[in-house]
mmCIF file of C-alpha atoms in Angstrom:
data_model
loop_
_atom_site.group_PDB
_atom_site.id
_atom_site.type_symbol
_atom_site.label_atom_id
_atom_site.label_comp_id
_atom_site.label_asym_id
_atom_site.label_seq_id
_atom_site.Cartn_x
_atom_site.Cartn_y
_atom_site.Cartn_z
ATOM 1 C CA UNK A 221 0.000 0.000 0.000
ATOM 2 C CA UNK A 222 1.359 3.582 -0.690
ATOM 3 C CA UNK A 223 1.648 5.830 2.148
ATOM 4 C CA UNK A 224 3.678 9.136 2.570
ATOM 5 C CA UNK A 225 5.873 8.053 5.188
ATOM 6 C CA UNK A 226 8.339 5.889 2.850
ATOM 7 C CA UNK A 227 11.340 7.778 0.244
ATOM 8 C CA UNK A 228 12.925 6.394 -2.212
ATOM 9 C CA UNK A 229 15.224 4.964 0.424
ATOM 10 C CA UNK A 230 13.155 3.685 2.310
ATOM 11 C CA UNK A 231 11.726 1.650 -0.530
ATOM 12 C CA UNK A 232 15.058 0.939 -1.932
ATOM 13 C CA UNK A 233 16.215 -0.961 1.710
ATOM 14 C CA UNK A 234 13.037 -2.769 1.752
ATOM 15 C CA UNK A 235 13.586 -4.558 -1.443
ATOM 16 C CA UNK A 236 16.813 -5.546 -0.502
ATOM 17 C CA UNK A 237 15.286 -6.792 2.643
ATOM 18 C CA UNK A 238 12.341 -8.630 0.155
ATOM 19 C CA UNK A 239 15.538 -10.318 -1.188
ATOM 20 C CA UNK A 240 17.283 -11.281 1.864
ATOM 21 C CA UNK A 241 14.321 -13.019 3.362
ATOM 22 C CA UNK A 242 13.428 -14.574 -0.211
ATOM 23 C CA UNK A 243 16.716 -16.013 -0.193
ATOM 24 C CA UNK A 244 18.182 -16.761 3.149
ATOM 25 C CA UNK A 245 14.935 -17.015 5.208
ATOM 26 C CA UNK A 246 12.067 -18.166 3.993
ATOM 27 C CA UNK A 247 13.402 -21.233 2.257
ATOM 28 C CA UNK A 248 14.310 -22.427 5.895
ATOM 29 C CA UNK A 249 11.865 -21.209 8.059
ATOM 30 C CA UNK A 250 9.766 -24.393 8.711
ATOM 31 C CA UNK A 251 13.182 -26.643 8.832
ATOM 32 C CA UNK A 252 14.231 -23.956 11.360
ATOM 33 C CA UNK A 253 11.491 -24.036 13.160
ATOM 34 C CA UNK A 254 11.091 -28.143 13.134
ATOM 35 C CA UNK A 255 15.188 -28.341 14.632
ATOM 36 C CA UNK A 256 14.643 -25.562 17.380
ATOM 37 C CA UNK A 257 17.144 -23.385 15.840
ATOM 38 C CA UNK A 258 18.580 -21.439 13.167
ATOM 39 C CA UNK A 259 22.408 -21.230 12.421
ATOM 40 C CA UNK A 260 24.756 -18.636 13.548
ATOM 41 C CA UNK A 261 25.689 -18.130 10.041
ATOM 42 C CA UNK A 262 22.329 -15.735 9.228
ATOM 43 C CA UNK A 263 23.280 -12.809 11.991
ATOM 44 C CA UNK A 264 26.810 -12.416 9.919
ATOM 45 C CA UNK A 265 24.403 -12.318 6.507
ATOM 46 C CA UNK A 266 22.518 -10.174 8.338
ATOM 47 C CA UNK A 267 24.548 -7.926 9.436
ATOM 48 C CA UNK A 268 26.118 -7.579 6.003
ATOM 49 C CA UNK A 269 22.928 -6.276 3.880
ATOM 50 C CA UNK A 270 22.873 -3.711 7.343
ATOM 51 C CA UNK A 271 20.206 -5.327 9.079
ATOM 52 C CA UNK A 272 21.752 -5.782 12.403
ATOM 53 C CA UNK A 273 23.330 -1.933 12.620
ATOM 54 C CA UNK A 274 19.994 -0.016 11.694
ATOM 55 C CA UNK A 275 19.975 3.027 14.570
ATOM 56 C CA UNK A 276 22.839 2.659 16.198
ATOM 57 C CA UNK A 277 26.234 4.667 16.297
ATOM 58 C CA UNK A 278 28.053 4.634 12.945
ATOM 59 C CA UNK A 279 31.390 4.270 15.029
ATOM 60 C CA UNK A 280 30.488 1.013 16.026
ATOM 61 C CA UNK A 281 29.225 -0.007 12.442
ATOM 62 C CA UNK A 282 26.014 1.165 13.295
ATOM 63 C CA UNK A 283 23.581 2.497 10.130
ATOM 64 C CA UNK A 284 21.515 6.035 10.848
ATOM 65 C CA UNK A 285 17.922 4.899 10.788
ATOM 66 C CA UNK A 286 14.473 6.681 11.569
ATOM 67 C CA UNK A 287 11.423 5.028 12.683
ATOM 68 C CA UNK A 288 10.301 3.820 9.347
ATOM 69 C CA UNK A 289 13.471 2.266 8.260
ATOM 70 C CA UNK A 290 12.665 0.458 11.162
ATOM 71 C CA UNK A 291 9.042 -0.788 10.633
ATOM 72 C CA UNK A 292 10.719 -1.778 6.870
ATOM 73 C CA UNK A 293 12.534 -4.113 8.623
ATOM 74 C CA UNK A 294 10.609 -5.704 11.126
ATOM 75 C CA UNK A 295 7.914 -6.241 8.721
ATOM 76 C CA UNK A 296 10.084 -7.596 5.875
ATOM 77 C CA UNK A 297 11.511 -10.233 8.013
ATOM 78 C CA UNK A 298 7.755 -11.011 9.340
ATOM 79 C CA UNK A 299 6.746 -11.982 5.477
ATOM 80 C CA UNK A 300 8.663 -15.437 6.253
ATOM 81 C CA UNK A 301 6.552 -15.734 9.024
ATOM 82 C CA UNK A 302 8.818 -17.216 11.196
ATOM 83 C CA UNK A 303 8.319 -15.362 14.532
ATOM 84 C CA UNK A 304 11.296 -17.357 16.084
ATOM 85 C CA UNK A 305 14.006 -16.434 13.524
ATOM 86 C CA UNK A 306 12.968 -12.626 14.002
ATOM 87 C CA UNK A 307 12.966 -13.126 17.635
ATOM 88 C CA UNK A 308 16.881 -14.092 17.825
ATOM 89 C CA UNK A 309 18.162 -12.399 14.915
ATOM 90 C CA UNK A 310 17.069 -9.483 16.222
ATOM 91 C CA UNK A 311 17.964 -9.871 19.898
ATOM 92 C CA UNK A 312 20.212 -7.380 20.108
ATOM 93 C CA UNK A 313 17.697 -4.855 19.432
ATOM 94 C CA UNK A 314 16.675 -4.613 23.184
ATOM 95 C CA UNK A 315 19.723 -6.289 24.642
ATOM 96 C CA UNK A 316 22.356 -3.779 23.023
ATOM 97 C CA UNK A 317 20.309 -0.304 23.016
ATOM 98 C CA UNK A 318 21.013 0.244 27.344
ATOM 99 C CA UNK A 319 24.929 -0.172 25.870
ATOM 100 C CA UNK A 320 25.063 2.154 23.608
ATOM 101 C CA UNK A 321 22.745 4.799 25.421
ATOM 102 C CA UNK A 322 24.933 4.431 28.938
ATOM 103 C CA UNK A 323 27.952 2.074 28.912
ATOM 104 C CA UNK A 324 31.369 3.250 29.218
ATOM 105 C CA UNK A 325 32.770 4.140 26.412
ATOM 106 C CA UNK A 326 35.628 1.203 26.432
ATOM 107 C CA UNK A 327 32.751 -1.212 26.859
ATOM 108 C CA UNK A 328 30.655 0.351 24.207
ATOM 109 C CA UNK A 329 33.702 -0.137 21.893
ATOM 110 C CA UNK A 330 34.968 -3.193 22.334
ATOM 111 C CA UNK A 331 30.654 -4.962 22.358
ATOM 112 C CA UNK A 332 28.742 -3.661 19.873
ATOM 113 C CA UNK A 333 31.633 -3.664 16.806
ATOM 114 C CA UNK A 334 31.006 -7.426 17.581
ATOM 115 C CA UNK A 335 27.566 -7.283 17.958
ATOM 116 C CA UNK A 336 26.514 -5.701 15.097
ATOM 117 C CA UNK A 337 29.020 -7.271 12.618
ATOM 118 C CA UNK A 338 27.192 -10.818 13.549
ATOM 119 C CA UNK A 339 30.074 -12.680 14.968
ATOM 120 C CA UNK A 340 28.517 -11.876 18.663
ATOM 121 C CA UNK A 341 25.065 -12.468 19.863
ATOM 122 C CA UNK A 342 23.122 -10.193 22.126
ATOM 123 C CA UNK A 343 20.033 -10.651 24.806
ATOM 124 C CA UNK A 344 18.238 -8.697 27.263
ATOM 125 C CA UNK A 345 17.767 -10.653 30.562
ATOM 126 C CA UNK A 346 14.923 -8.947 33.155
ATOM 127 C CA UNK A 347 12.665 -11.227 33.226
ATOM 128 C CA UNK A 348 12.648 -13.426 36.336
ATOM 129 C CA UNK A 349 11.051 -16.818 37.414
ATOM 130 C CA UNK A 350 8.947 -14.819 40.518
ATOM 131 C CA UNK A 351 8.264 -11.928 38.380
ATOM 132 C CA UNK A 352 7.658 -10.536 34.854
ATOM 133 C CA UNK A 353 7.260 -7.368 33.967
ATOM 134 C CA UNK A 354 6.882 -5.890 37.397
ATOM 135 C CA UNK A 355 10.793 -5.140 37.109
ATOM 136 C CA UNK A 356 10.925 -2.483 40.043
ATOM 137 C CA UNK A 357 10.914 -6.178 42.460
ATOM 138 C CA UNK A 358 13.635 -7.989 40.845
ATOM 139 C CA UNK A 359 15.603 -10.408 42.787
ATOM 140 C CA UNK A 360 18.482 -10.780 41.104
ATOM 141 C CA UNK A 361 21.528 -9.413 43.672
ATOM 142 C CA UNK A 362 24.372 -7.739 42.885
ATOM 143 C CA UNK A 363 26.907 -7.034 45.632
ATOM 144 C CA UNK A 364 29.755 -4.868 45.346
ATOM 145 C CA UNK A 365 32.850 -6.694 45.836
ATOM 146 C CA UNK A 366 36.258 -4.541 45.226
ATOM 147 C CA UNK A 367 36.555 -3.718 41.120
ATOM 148 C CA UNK A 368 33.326 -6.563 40.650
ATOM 149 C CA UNK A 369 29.806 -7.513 41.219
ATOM 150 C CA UNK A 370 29.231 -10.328 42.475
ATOM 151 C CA UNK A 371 26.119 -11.624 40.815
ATOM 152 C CA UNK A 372 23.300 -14.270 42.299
ATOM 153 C CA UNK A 373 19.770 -14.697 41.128
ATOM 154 C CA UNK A 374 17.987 -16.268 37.926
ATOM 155 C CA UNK A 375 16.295 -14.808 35.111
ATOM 156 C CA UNK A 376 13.962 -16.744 32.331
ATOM 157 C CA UNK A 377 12.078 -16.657 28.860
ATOM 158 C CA UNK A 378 15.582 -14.943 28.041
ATOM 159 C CA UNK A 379 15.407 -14.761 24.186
ATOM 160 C CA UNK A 380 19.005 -16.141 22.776
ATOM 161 C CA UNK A 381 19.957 -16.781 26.066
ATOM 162 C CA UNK A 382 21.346 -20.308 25.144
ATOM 163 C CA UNK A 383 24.049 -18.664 23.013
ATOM 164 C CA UNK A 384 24.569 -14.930 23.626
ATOM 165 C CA UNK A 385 27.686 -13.780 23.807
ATOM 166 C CA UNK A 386 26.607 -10.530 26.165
ATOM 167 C CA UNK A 387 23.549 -10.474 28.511
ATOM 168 C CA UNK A 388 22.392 -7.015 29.639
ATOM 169 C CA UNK A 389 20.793 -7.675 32.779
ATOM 170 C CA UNK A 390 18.716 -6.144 35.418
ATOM 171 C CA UNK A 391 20.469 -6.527 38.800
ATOM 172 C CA UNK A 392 19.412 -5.454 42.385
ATOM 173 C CA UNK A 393 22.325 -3.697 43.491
ATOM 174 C CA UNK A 394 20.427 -1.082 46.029
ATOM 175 C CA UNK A 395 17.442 -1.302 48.412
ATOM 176 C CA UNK A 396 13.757 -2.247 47.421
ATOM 177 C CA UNK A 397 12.068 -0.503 44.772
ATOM 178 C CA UNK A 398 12.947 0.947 40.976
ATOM 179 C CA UNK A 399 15.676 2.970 42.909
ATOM 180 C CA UNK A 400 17.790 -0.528 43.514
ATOM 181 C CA UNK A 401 17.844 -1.585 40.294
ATOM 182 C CA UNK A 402 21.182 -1.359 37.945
ATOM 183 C CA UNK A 403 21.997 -2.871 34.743
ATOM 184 C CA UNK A 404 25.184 -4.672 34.463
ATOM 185 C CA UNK A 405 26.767 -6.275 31.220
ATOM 186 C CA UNK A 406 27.744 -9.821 31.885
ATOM 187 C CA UNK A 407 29.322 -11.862 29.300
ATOM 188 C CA UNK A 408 28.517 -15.460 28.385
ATOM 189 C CA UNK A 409 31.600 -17.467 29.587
ATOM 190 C CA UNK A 410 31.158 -15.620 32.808
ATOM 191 C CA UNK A 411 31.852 -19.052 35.311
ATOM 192 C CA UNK A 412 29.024 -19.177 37.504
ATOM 193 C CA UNK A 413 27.082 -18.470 34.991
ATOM 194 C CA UNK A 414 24.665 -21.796 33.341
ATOM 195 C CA UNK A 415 21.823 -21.894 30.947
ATOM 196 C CA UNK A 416 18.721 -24.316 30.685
ATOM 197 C CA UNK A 417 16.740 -24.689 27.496
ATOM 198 C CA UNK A 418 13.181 -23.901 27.624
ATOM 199 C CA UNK A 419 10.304 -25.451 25.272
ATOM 200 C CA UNK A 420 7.950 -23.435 23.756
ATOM 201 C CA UNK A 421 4.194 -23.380 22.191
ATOM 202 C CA UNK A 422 5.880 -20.945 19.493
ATOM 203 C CA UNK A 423 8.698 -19.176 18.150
ATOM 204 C CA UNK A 424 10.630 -22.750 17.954
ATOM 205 C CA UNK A 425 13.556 -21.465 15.961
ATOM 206 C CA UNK A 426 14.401 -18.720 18.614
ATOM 207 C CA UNK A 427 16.825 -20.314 21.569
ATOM 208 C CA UNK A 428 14.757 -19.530 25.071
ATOM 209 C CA UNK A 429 16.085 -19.786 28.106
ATOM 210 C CA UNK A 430 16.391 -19.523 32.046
ATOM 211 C CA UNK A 431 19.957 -17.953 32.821
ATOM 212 C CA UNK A 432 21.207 -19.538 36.533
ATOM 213 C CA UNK A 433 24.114 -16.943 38.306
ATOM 214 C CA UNK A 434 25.768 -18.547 40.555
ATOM 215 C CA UNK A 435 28.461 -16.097 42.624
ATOM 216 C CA UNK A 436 29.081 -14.613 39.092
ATOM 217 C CA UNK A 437 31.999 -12.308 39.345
ATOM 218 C CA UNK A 438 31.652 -9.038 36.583
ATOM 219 C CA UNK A 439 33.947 -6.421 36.632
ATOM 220 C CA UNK A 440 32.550 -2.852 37.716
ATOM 221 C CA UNK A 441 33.617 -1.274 34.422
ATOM 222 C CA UNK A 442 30.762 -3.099 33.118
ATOM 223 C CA UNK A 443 27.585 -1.168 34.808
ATOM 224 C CA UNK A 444 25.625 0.139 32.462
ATOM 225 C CA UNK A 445 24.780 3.823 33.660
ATOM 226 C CA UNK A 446 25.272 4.977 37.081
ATOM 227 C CA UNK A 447 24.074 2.635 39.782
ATOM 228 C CA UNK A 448 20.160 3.311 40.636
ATOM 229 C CA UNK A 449 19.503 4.115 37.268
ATOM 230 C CA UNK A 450 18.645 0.811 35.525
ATOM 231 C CA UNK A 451 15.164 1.236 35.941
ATOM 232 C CA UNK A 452 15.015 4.567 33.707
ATOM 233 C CA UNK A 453 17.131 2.855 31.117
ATOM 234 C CA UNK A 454 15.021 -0.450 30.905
ATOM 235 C CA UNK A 455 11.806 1.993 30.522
ATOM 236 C CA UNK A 456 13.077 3.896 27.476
ATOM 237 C CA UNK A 457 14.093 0.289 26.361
ATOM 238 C CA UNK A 458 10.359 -0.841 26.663
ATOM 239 C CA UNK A 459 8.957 1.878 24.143
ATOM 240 C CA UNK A 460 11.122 0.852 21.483
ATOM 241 C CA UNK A 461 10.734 -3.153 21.852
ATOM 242 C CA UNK A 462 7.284 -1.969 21.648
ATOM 243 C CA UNK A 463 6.653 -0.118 18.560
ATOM 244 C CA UNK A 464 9.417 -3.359 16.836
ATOM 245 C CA UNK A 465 6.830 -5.682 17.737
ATOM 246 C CA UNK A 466 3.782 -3.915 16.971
ATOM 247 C CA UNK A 467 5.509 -3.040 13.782
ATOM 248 C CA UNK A 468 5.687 -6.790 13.193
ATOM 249 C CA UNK A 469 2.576 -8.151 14.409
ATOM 250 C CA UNK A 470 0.776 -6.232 11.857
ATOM 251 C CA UNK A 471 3.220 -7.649 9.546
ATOM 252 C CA UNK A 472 2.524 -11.303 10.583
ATOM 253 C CA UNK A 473 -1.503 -10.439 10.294
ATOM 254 C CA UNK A 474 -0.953 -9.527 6.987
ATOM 255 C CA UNK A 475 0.637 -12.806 6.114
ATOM 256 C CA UNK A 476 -2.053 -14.281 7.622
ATOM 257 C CA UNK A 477 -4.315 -12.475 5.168
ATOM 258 C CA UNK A 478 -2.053 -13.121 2.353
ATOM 259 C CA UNK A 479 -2.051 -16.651 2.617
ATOM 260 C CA UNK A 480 -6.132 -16.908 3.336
ATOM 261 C CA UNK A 481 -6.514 -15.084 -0.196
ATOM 262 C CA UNK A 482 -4.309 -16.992 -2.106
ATOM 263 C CA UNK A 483 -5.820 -20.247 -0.547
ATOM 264 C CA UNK A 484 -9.309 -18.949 -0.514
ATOM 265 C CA UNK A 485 -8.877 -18.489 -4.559
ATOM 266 C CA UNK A 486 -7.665 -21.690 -5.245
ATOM 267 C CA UNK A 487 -9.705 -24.160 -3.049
ATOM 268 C CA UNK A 488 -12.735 -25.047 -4.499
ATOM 269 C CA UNK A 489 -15.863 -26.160 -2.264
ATOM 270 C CA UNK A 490 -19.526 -26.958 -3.137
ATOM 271 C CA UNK A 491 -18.624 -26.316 -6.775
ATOM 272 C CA UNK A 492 -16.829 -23.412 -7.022
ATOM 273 C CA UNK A 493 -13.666 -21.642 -5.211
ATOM 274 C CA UNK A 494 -13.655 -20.444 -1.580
ATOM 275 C CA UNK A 495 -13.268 -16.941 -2.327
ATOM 276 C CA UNK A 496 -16.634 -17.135 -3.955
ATOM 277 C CA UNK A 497 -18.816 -17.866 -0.669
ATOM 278 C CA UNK A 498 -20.310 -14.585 1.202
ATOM 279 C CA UNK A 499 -18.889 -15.764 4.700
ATOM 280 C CA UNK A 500 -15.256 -16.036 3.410
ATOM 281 C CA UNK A 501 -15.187 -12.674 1.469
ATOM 282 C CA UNK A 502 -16.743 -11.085 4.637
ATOM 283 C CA UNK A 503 -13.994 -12.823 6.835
ATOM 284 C CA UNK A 504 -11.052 -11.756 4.187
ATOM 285 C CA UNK A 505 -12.209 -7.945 4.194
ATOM 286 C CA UNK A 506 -12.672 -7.968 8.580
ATOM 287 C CA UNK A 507 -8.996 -9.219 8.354
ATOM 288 C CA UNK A 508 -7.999 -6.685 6.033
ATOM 289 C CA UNK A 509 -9.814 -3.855 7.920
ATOM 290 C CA UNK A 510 -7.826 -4.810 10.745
ATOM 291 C CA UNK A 511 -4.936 -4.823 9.114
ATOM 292 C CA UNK A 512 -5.291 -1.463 7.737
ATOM 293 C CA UNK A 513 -6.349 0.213 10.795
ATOM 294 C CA UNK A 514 -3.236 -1.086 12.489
ATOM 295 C CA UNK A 515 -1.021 -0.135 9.773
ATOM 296 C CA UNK A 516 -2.346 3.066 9.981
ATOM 297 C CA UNK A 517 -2.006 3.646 13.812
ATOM 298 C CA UNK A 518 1.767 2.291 13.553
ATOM 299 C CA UNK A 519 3.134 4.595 10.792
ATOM 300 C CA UNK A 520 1.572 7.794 12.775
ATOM 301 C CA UNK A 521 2.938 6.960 15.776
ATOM 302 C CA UNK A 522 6.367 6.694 14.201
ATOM 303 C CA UNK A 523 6.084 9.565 12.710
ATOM 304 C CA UNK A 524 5.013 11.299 15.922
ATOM 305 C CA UNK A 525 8.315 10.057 17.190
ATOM 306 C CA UNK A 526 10.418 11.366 14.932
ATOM 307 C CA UNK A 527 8.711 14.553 16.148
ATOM 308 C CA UNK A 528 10.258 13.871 19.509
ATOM 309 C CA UNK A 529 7.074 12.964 21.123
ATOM 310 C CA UNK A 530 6.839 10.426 23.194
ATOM 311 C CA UNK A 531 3.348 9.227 23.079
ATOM 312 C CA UNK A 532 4.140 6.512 25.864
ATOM 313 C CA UNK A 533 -0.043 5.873 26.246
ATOM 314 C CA UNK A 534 -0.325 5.830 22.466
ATOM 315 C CA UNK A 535 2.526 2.993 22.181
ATOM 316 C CA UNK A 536 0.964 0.711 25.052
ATOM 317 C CA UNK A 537 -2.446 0.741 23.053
ATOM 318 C CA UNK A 538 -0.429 0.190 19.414
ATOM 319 C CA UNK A 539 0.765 -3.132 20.843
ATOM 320 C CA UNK A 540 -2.234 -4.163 21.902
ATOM 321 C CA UNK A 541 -3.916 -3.022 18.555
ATOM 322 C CA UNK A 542 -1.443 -5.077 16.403
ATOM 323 C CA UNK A 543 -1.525 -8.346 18.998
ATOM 324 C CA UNK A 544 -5.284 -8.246 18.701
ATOM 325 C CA UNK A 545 -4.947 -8.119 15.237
ATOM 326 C CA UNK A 546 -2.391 -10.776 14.552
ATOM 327 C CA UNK A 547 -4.591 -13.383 16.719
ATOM 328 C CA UNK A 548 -7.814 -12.090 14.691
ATOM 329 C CA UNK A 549 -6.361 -12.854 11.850
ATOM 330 C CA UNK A 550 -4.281 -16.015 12.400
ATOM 331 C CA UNK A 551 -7.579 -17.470 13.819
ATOM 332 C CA UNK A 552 -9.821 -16.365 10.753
ATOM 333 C CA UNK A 553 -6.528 -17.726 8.233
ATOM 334 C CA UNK A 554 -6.725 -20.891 10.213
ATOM 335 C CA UNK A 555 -10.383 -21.093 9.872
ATOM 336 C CA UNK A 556 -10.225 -20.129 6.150
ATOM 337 C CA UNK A 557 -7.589 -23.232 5.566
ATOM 338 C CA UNK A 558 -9.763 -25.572 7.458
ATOM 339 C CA UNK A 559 -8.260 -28.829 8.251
ATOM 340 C CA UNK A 560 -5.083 -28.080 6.212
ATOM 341 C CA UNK A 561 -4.548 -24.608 8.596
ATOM 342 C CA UNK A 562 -3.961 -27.518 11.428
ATOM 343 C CA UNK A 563 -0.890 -29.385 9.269
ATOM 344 C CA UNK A 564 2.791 -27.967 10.396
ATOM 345 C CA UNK A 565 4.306 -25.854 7.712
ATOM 346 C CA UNK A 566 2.075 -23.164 6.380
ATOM 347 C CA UNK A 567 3.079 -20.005 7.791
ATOM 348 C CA UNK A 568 -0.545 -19.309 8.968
ATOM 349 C CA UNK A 569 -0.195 -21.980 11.445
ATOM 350 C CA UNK A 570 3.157 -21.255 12.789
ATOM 351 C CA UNK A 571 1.722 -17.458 13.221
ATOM 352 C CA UNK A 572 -1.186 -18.982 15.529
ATOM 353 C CA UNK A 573 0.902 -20.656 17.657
ATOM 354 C CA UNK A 574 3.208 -17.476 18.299
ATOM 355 C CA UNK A 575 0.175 -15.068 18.607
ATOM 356 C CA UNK A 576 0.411 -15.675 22.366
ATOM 357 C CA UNK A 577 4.056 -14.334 23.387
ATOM 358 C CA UNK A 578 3.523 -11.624 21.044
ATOM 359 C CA UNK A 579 0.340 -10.523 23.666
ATOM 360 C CA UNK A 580 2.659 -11.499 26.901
ATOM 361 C CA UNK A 581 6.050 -10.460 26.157
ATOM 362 C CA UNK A 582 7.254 -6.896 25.933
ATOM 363 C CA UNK A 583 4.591 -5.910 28.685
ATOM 364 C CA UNK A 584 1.365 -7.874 28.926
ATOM 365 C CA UNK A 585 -1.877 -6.663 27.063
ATOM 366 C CA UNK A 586 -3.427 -6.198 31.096
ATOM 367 C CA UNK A 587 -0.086 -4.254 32.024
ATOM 368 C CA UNK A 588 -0.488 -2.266 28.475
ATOM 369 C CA UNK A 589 -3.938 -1.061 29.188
ATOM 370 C CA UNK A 590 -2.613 0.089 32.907
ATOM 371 C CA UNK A 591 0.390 2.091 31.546
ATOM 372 C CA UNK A 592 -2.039 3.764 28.777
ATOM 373 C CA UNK A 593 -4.644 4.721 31.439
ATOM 374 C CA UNK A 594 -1.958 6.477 34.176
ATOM 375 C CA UNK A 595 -0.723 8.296 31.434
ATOM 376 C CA UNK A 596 -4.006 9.601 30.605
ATOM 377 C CA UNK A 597 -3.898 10.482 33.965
ATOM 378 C CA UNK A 598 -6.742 8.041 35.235
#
């Protein structure tokens, strides 16, 4: 669909992007999916058609990027529909932002050249088994011990965090409350540290785990920001994860409603194809009205952004909008397929099962609606 947002450059990277997953993505995607995993091979691709850089520092081999260069690329990798793959590939997108707002500047230059070339692998690590997003009662201790931190605690649903190279996690290094928490870089041969695999309903391809420190030593160098300020960091973090999956969750809807057409034109039941019956037309349009609607709500809040708004309430109801959407219209695809929408390997069915973490992760849709109202000051 046209829209004013996009330039000529903007159209230029997503056809690049069009090629990339064509080629080294969507070939793969249900193998992927089938082994648990993808290989290590596709963040170096990545990061060489400058997938892996987009809006971060050009000194570190970051690529300038607004929002829409963005949404380009969250919703060109969701046309393999392969949730999983996007989820690891692009782990680095919430582990290594905290890093390159607030680390030192030694730290920041020696991680994300790495990072963002593809030969290291990112993750963000908050999440703990006692508590989700309520990250102002983490457990996870940190004690100051000389020149280190001496790290105890667990953390879990950790995306890549079988084989990241560099966890940026939320530690308790102060009293009770947001005030006590502090980000620390801790890096993946850490001793102490150990890693259990985690099965999921969806997103098979994408490593999950729970991350076990055990008297973990990390030098002091590697606090991101100043101690007590880990909170405010992981908050500014939040919007951005936020609009990335919004942007594609809409993407994966429209899959959905890609596939149901095609399918819909060439099945034929009763005589004649499915497209052709009243009740699948009026399902195809309510799945394209959705679609629409949410396309429509992402691309003004982006450009409200690069405004320098920050329409915090706004972005809480966006994901909500585009996870509503993405389970409306996996369902209805599903529906459309009928008993082939059940089989393994269409992307429609691999979307269902991954509509769920898409409404939980990032901030649940409960927790969404709560941060929207408080900003509107209810």
């Amino acid at each position: 669909m046209k829209s004013p947002f996009y330039t000529a450059e903007h159209d230029a990277f997503r056809e690049m992007m069009r090629r990339f997953v064509e080629k080294e993505i969507s070939p793969f995607a249900h193998e992927w999916d089938e082994a648990g995993e993808f290989p290590r091979e596709l963040y170096r691709k990545a990061a060489g058609i400058g997938l892996l850089g987009l809006g971060f520092p050009e000194e570190y081999g970051g690529i300038a990027a607004d929002q829409f260069m963005k949404i380009v690329a969250s919703q060109e990798l969701a046309r393999a529909g392969a949730g999983g793959v996007s989820a690891s590939l692009m782990s680095h997108t919430i582990g290594s932002p905290p890093i390159a707002r607030a680390a030192r500047p030694e730290v920041r230059a020696r991680v994300l050249p790495q990072v963002l070339s593809g030969d290291k692998i990112s993750a963000l690590a908050i999440t703990e088994p006692g508590g989700g997003s309520d990250v102002a009662n983490l457990a996870t201790r940190a004690r100051r011990d000389g020149d280190h931190y001496v790290v105890t605690g667990e953390k879990t649903f950790i995306t890549s965090g079988m084989r990241a190279d560099y966890l940026t996690v939320a530690v308790r290094t102060g009293g009770e409350g947001a005030g006590g928490v502090s980000l620390l870089l801790i890096e993946g041969a850490t001793p102490g540290l150990s890693r259990t695999k985690l099965k999921k309903m969806g997103w098979w391809a994408s490593d999950t785990a729970t991350l076990h420190f055990d008297q973990c030593r990390v030098p002091a160098e590697n606090l991101i920001g100043e101690e007590g300020q880990g909170f405010k960091i992981i908050m500014q973090n939040f919007n951005s994860e936020r609009m990335g999956m919004a942007a594609g969750c809409t993407a994966f809807a429209r899959v959905c409603l890609d596939e149901a057409v095609a399918y819909a034109r060439e099945r034929k039941t009763f005589g004649k194809p499915l497209a052709q019956h009243q009740v699948i037309r009026h399902k195809i349009v309510d799945m394209a009205q959705k679609v629409a609607a949410s396309q429509a709500m992402l691309e003004m809040l982006a450009w409200r952004l690069e405004q320098g708004e920050s329409p915090v309430a706004e972005i809480c109801m966006m994901k909500n909008q585009a996870t509503q959407t993405m389970a409306f219209c996996a369902s209805e695809a599903v529906q459309i397929f009928g008993g082939a929408g059940f089989m393994r390997g269409i992307k429609a069915e691999r979307i269902y099962r991954e509509v769920k973490v898409n409404a939980i992760g990032g901030g649940t849709e409960e927790i969404m609606k709560d941060l929207a109202s408080r900003q509107m000051g209810l």
